[in-house]
């Protein structure tokens, strides 16, 4: 499996470069438009969270976030690594989507979206790094197994 890597600084301006990176590698990795859209949203959400909450605001642009993406036979594997504060998004409670926005409060929908879109997500804290490994399986066309 070949792996493509991008290293971003913890600055919101980097999200544009992230989008261009994903769009540029999607043909070689066999991503359809829907998968590209979903992976772009997932990565954008997670990396935005690292940028906004992983380090103090005065350290914006001083740290790196690494994203590795590889194509596998049945889909794609992503690994997001940062040295921010320890944070396991899998422990974040799912928001009450049955409540109004006022009742529910701010936050939590992005991580909920990530959990819904990705087929497998694993987190570990290793060597002072947050490591989030995710798998997205190919969309199976009807009538094709």
Coordinates of N, CA and C in Angstrom, one line a residue:
X1 N 0.9 -1.2 0.0 CA 0.0 0.0 0.0 C 0.9 1.2 0.0
X2 N 0.7 2.1 -1.0 CA 1.4 3.4 -1.0 C 0.7 4.4 -0.1
X3 N 1.5 5.2 0.6 CA 0.9 6.2 1.6 C 1.4 7.5 1.2
X4 N 0.5 8.5 1.2 CA 0.7 9.9 0.9 C 0.6 10.6 2.2
X5 N 1.5 11.6 2.4 CA 1.6 12.3 3.7 C 1.6 13.8 3.5
X6 N 0.9 14.5 4.4 CA 0.9 16.0 4.4 C 1.2 16.4 5.8
X7 N 2.1 17.3 6.0 CA 2.4 17.9 7.4 C 1.9 19.3 7.3
X8 N 1.0 19.7 8.2 CA 0.4 21.0 8.3 C 0.8 21.7 9.6
X9 N 0.8 23.0 9.6 CA 1.0 23.7 10.9 C -0.3 23.9 11.5
X10 N -0.4 24.1 12.8 CA -1.6 24.3 13.5 C -2.2 25.7 13.3
X11 N -2.6 26.0 12.0 CA -3.1 27.3 11.6 C -4.3 27.0 10.7
X12 N -5.4 27.7 10.9 CA -6.6 27.5 10.1 C -6.3 27.7 8.6
X13 N -5.3 28.5 8.3 CA -5.0 28.8 6.9 C -4.6 27.5 6.1
X14 N -4.1 26.5 6.9 CA -3.7 25.3 6.3 C -4.8 24.4 5.8
X15 N -6.1 24.7 6.1 CA -7.2 23.9 5.7 C -7.3 24.0 4.2
X16 N -7.0 25.1 3.6 CA -7.0 25.2 2.1 C -6.0 24.2 1.5
X17 N -4.8 24.2 2.0 CA -3.8 23.3 1.5 C -4.2 21.8 1.7
X18 N -4.9 21.5 2.8 CA -5.4 20.2 3.1 C -6.4 19.8 2.0
X19 N -7.3 20.6 1.7 CA -8.3 20.3 0.7 C -7.7 20.1 -0.7
X20 N -6.7 20.9 -1.0 CA -6.0 20.7 -2.3 C -5.2 19.4 -2.3
X21 N -4.6 19.0 -1.2 CA -3.9 17.7 -1.1 C -4.8 16.6 -1.3
X22 N -6.0 16.6 -0.7 CA -6.9 15.5 -0.8 C -7.4 15.4 -2.2
X23 N -7.8 16.5 -2.8 CA -8.3 16.5 -4.2 C -7.2 16.0 -5.2
X24 N -6.0 16.4 -4.9 CA -4.9 16.0 -5.8 C -4.6 14.5 -5.8
X25 N -4.8 13.9 -4.6 CA -4.4 12.5 -4.6 C -5.6 11.6 -4.8
X26 N -6.8 12.1 -4.9 CA -8.0 11.3 -5.0 C -8.0 10.4 -6.3
X27 N -7.6 10.9 -7.5 CA -7.7 10.1 -8.6 C -6.7 8.9 -8.5
X28 N -5.5 9.1 -8.0 CA -4.5 8.0 -7.9 C -5.0 7.0 -6.9
X29 N -5.8 7.4 -5.9 CA -6.2 6.5 -4.8 C -7.6 5.9 -5.1
X30 N -8.1 6.3 -6.3 CA -9.4 5.7 -6.7 C -10.6 6.1 -5.9
X31 N -10.6 7.4 -5.4 CA -11.7 7.9 -4.6 C -12.8 8.5 -5.5
X32 N -14.0 8.1 -5.3 CA -15.1 8.7 -6.0 C -15.4 10.1 -5.4
X33 N -16.2 10.9 -6.0 CA -16.5 12.2 -5.5 C -17.1 12.2 -4.1
X34 N -18.0 11.3 -3.8 CA -18.7 11.2 -2.5 C -17.7 10.9 -1.4
X35 N -16.8 10.0 -1.7 CA -15.7 9.6 -0.7 C -14.8 10.8 -0.5
X36 N -14.4 11.4 -1.6 CA -13.5 12.6 -1.4 C -14.2 13.7 -0.6
X37 N -15.4 13.9 -0.8 CA -16.2 14.9 0.0 C -16.2 14.5 1.4
X38 N -16.5 13.3 1.7 CA -16.6 12.8 3.1 C -15.3 12.9 3.8
X39 N -14.2 12.4 3.1 CA -12.9 12.4 3.8 C -12.4 13.8 4.0
X40 N -12.7 14.7 3.1 CA -12.3 16.1 3.2 C -13.0 16.7 4.5
X41 N -14.3 16.4 4.6 CA -15.1 16.9 5.8 C -14.5 16.4 7.1
X42 N -14.2 15.1 7.1 CA -13.7 14.4 8.3 C -12.4 15.0 8.7
X43 N -11.5 15.1 7.7 CA -10.1 15.6 8.0 C -10.2 17.1 8.4
X44 N -11.0 17.9 7.7 CA -11.2 19.3 8.0 C -11.7 19.4 9.5
X45 N -12.7 18.6 9.9 CA -13.2 18.7 11.2 C -12.2 18.3 12.3
X46 N -11.5 17.2 12.1 CA -10.5 16.8 13.1 C -9.3 17.7 13.2
X47 N -8.8 18.2 12.0 CA -7.7 19.1 12.0 C -8.1 20.4 12.6
X48 N -9.3 20.9 12.3 CA -9.7 22.2 12.9 C -9.7 22.0 14.4
X49 N -10.2 20.9 14.9 CA -10.3 20.7 16.4 C -8.8 20.7 17.0
X50 N -7.9 20.1 16.3 CA -6.5 20.1 16.8 C -6.0 21.5 16.8
X51 N -6.3 22.3 15.7 CA -5.8 23.7 15.6 C -6.4 24.5 16.7
X52 N -7.7 24.4 17.0 CA -8.4 25.3 17.9 C -8.1 24.9 19.4
X53 N -8.0 23.5 19.6 CA -8.0 23.1 21.0 C -6.8 22.3 21.5
X54 N -5.9 22.0 20.5 CA -4.7 21.1 20.8 C -3.6 21.8 21.6
X55 N -3.5 23.1 21.3 CA -2.4 23.9 21.9 C -3.0 25.3 22.3
X56 N -2.3 26.0 23.2 CA -2.8 27.4 23.5 C -2.9 28.3 22.3
X57 N -3.8 29.2 22.3 CA -4.0 30.1 21.1 C -2.7 30.8 20.7
X58 N -1.9 31.2 21.7 CA -0.7 31.9 21.4 C 0.4 31.1 20.7
X59 N 0.2 29.8 20.6 CA 1.1 28.9 19.9 C 0.6 28.5 18.5
X60 N -0.4 29.2 18.0 CA -0.9 28.9 16.7 C 0.2 29.0 15.7
X61 N 0.3 28.0 14.8 CA 1.3 28.0 13.8 C 2.6 27.5 14.2
X62 N 2.8 27.1 15.5 CA 4.1 26.7 16.0 C 4.2 25.1 16.1
X63 N 3.1 24.4 15.8 CA 3.1 22.9 15.9 C 2.7 22.3 14.6
X64 N 3.0 21.0 14.5 CA 2.6 20.3 13.2 C 1.5 19.3 13.5
X65 N 0.8 19.0 12.4 CA -0.2 17.9 12.4 C 0.1 17.1 11.1
X66 N 0.2 15.8 11.3 CA 0.5 14.9 10.2 C -0.7 14.1 9.8
X67 N -0.9 14.0 8.5 CA -2.0 13.2 8.0 C -1.4 12.2 7.0
X68 N -1.5 10.9 7.2 CA -1.1 9.9 6.3 C -2.4 9.2 5.7
X69 N -2.4 9.0 4.4 CA -3.5 8.4 3.7 C -3.0 7.3 2.8
X70 N -3.5 6.1 2.9 CA -3.2 5.0 2.0 C -4.4 4.4 1.5
X71 N -4.3 3.9 0.2 CA -5.3 3.2 -0.4 C -5.1 1.7 -0.1
X72 N -6.2 1.0 0.3 CA -6.2 -0.4 0.6 C -7.1 -1.1 -0.4
X73 N -7.1 -2.4 -0.5 CA -8.0 -3.1 -1.4 C -9.4 -2.7 -1.3
X74 N -9.9 -2.6 0.0 CA -11.3 -2.3 0.2 C -11.6 -0.9 0.6
X75 N -10.7 0.0 0.5 CA -10.9 1.4 0.9 C -9.7 2.2 1.2
X76 N -9.7 3.0 2.2 CA -8.6 3.9 2.5 C -8.3 3.9 4.0
X77 N -7.1 4.0 4.4 CA -6.7 4.1 5.8 C -6.0 5.5 6.0
X78 N -6.5 6.1 7.1 CA -6.0 7.4 7.4 C -5.4 7.4 8.8
X79 N -4.3 8.2 9.0 CA -3.7 8.3 10.3 C -3.4 9.7 10.6
X80 N -4.0 10.3 11.6 CA -3.8 11.7 12.0 C -3.0 11.7 13.3
X81 N -1.9 12.4 13.3 CA -1.0 12.5 14.4 C -0.7 13.9 14.8
X82 N -0.8 14.2 16.1 CA -0.4 15.5 16.6 C 0.1 15.4 18.0
X83 N 0.8 16.4 18.4 CA 1.5 16.5 19.7 C 0.7 17.4 20.7
X84 N -0.6 17.6 20.4 CA -1.4 18.5 21.3 C -1.8 17.8 22.6
X85 N -2.6 18.5 23.3 CA -3.1 17.9 24.6 C -3.7 16.5 24.3
X86 N -3.6 15.6 25.2 CA -4.3 14.3 25.0 C -5.8 14.5 24.9
X87 N -6.3 13.9 23.8 CA -7.7 13.9 23.5 C -8.1 12.7 22.7
X88 N -9.0 11.9 23.3 CA -9.5 10.8 22.6 C -11.0 11.1 22.1
X89 N -11.2 11.4 20.9 CA -12.5 11.8 20.4 C -13.5 10.7 20.5
X90 N -13.1 9.5 20.7 CA -14.0 8.3 20.8 C -14.7 8.3 22.1
X91 N -14.1 9.0 23.1 CA -14.7 9.1 24.4 C -15.8 10.2 24.5
X92 N -15.8 11.1 23.5 CA -16.8 12.2 23.5 C -18.2 11.6 23.3
X93 N -19.1 11.9 24.2 CA -20.5 11.4 24.1 C -21.1 12.0 22.9
X94 N -22.0 11.1 22.3 CA -22.7 11.6 21.1 C -23.7 12.6 21.5
X95 N -23.9 13.7 20.7 CA -24.8 14.7 21.0 C -26.2 14.2 20.9
X96 N -27.1 14.8 21.6 CA -28.6 14.5 21.5 C -29.1 15.2 20.3
X97 N -29.1 14.5 19.1 CA -29.6 15.1 17.9 C -31.1 15.3 17.9
X98 N -31.8 14.7 18.9 CA -33.2 14.9 19.0 C -33.6 16.2 19.7
X99 N -32.7 16.9 20.2 CA -32.9 18.2 20.9 C -32.7 19.3 19.9
X100 N -33.3 20.5 20.3 CA -33.0 21.7 19.5 C -31.6 22.2 19.8
X101 N -31.1 23.0 18.9 CA -29.7 23.5 19.1 C -29.6 24.3 20.4
X102 N -30.6 25.0 20.8 CA -30.6 25.7 22.1 C -30.5 24.7 23.3
X103 N -31.2 23.6 23.2 CA -31.2 22.6 24.3 C -29.9 21.8 24.3
X104 N -29.4 21.5 23.1 CA -28.2 20.7 22.9 C -26.9 21.4 23.3
X105 N -26.8 22.7 23.0 CA -25.6 23.4 23.3 C -24.6 23.3 22.1
X106 N -23.5 24.0 22.2 CA -22.5 24.1 21.1 C -21.6 22.9 21.2
X107 N -21.2 22.4 20.0 CA -20.1 21.4 19.9 C -20.6 20.0 19.9
X108 N -19.7 19.1 19.4 CA -20.0 17.7 19.4 C -20.5 17.1 18.1
X109 N -21.1 17.9 17.3 CA -21.6 17.4 16.0 C -20.5 17.0 15.1
X110 N -19.4 17.6 15.0 CA -18.3 17.3 14.1 C -17.8 15.9 14.4
X111 N -17.5 15.6 15.7 CA -17.0 14.3 16.0 C -18.1 13.2 15.8
X112 N -19.3 13.6 16.1 CA -20.4 12.7 15.8 C -20.4 12.3 14.3
X113 N -20.3 13.3 13.4 CA -20.2 13.1 12.0 C -19.1 12.2 11.6
X114 N -17.9 12.4 12.2 CA -16.7 11.6 11.9 C -17.0 10.1 12.3
X115 N -17.6 9.9 13.4 CA -18.0 8.5 13.9 C -19.0 7.9 12.9
X116 N -19.9 8.7 12.3 CA -20.9 8.1 11.4 C -20.3 7.8 10.1
X117 N -19.4 8.6 9.6 CA -18.8 8.4 8.2 C -17.8 7.4 8.1
X118 N -16.9 7.3 9.1 CA -15.8 6.4 9.1 C -16.2 5.0 9.5
X119 N -15.7 4.0 8.9 CA -16.1 2.6 9.2 C -15.4 2.0 10.4
X120 N -14.2 2.5 10.7 CA -13.4 2.1 11.9 C -12.6 3.2 12.4
X121 N -12.5 3.4 13.7 CA -11.7 4.5 14.3 C -11.1 3.9 15.5
X122 N -9.7 4.2 15.6 CA -9.0 3.8 16.8 C -8.1 4.9 17.2
X123 N -8.0 5.1 18.5 CA -7.2 6.1 19.1 C -6.2 5.5 20.0
X124 N -5.0 6.1 20.1 CA -4.0 5.8 21.1 C -3.1 7.0 21.4
X125 N -2.6 7.1 22.6 CA -1.7 8.2 22.9 C -0.4 7.4 23.1
X126 N 0.6 7.8 22.3 CA 1.9 7.1 22.3 C 3.0 8.1 22.0
X127 N 4.0 8.1 22.9 CA 5.2 9.0 22.7 C 4.7 10.5 22.7
X128 N 3.8 10.8 23.6 CA 3.3 12.2 23.7 C 2.6 12.7 22.4
X129 N 2.0 11.7 21.7 CA 1.3 12.1 20.5 C -0.1 11.5 20.5
X130 N -1.1 12.2 20.0 CA -2.4 11.7 19.7 C -2.4 11.0 18.4
X131 N -2.8 9.8 18.3 CA -2.8 9.0 17.0 C -4.2 8.5 16.8
X132 N -4.8 9.0 15.7 CA -6.1 8.6 15.4 C -6.1 7.9 14.0
X133 N -6.4 6.6 14.1 CA -6.4 5.7 12.9 C -7.8 5.5 12.4
X134 N -8.0 5.7 11.2 CA -9.4 5.6 10.6 C -9.4 4.8 9.3
X135 N -10.5 4.1 9.1 CA -10.7 3.3 7.9 C -12.0 3.7 7.3
X136 N -12.0 3.9 6.0 CA -13.2 4.2 5.2 C -13.2 3.1 4.1
X137 N -14.3 2.3 4.1 CA -14.4 1.3 3.1 C -15.1 1.9 1.8
X138 N -14.7 1.3 0.7 CA -15.3 1.7 -0.6 C -16.8 1.5 -0.5
X139 N -17.5 2.4 -1.2 CA -19.0 2.3 -1.4 C -19.2 1.2 -2.4
X140 N -20.0 0.2 -1.9 CA -20.4 -0.9 -2.8 C -21.5 -0.5 -3.7
X141 N -21.4 -0.6 -5.0 CA -22.5 -0.3 -5.9 C -23.5 -1.5 -5.9
X142 N -24.8 -1.1 -6.0 CA -25.8 -2.1 -6.0 C -25.6 -3.2 -7.1
X143 N -25.7 -4.4 -6.7 CA -25.6 -5.5 -7.7 C -24.1 -5.9 -7.9
X144 N -23.2 -5.2 -7.2 CA -21.8 -5.6 -7.3 C -21.3 -6.0 -5.9
X145 N -20.7 -7.2 -5.8 CA -20.2 -7.6 -4.5 C -18.8 -7.4 -4.3

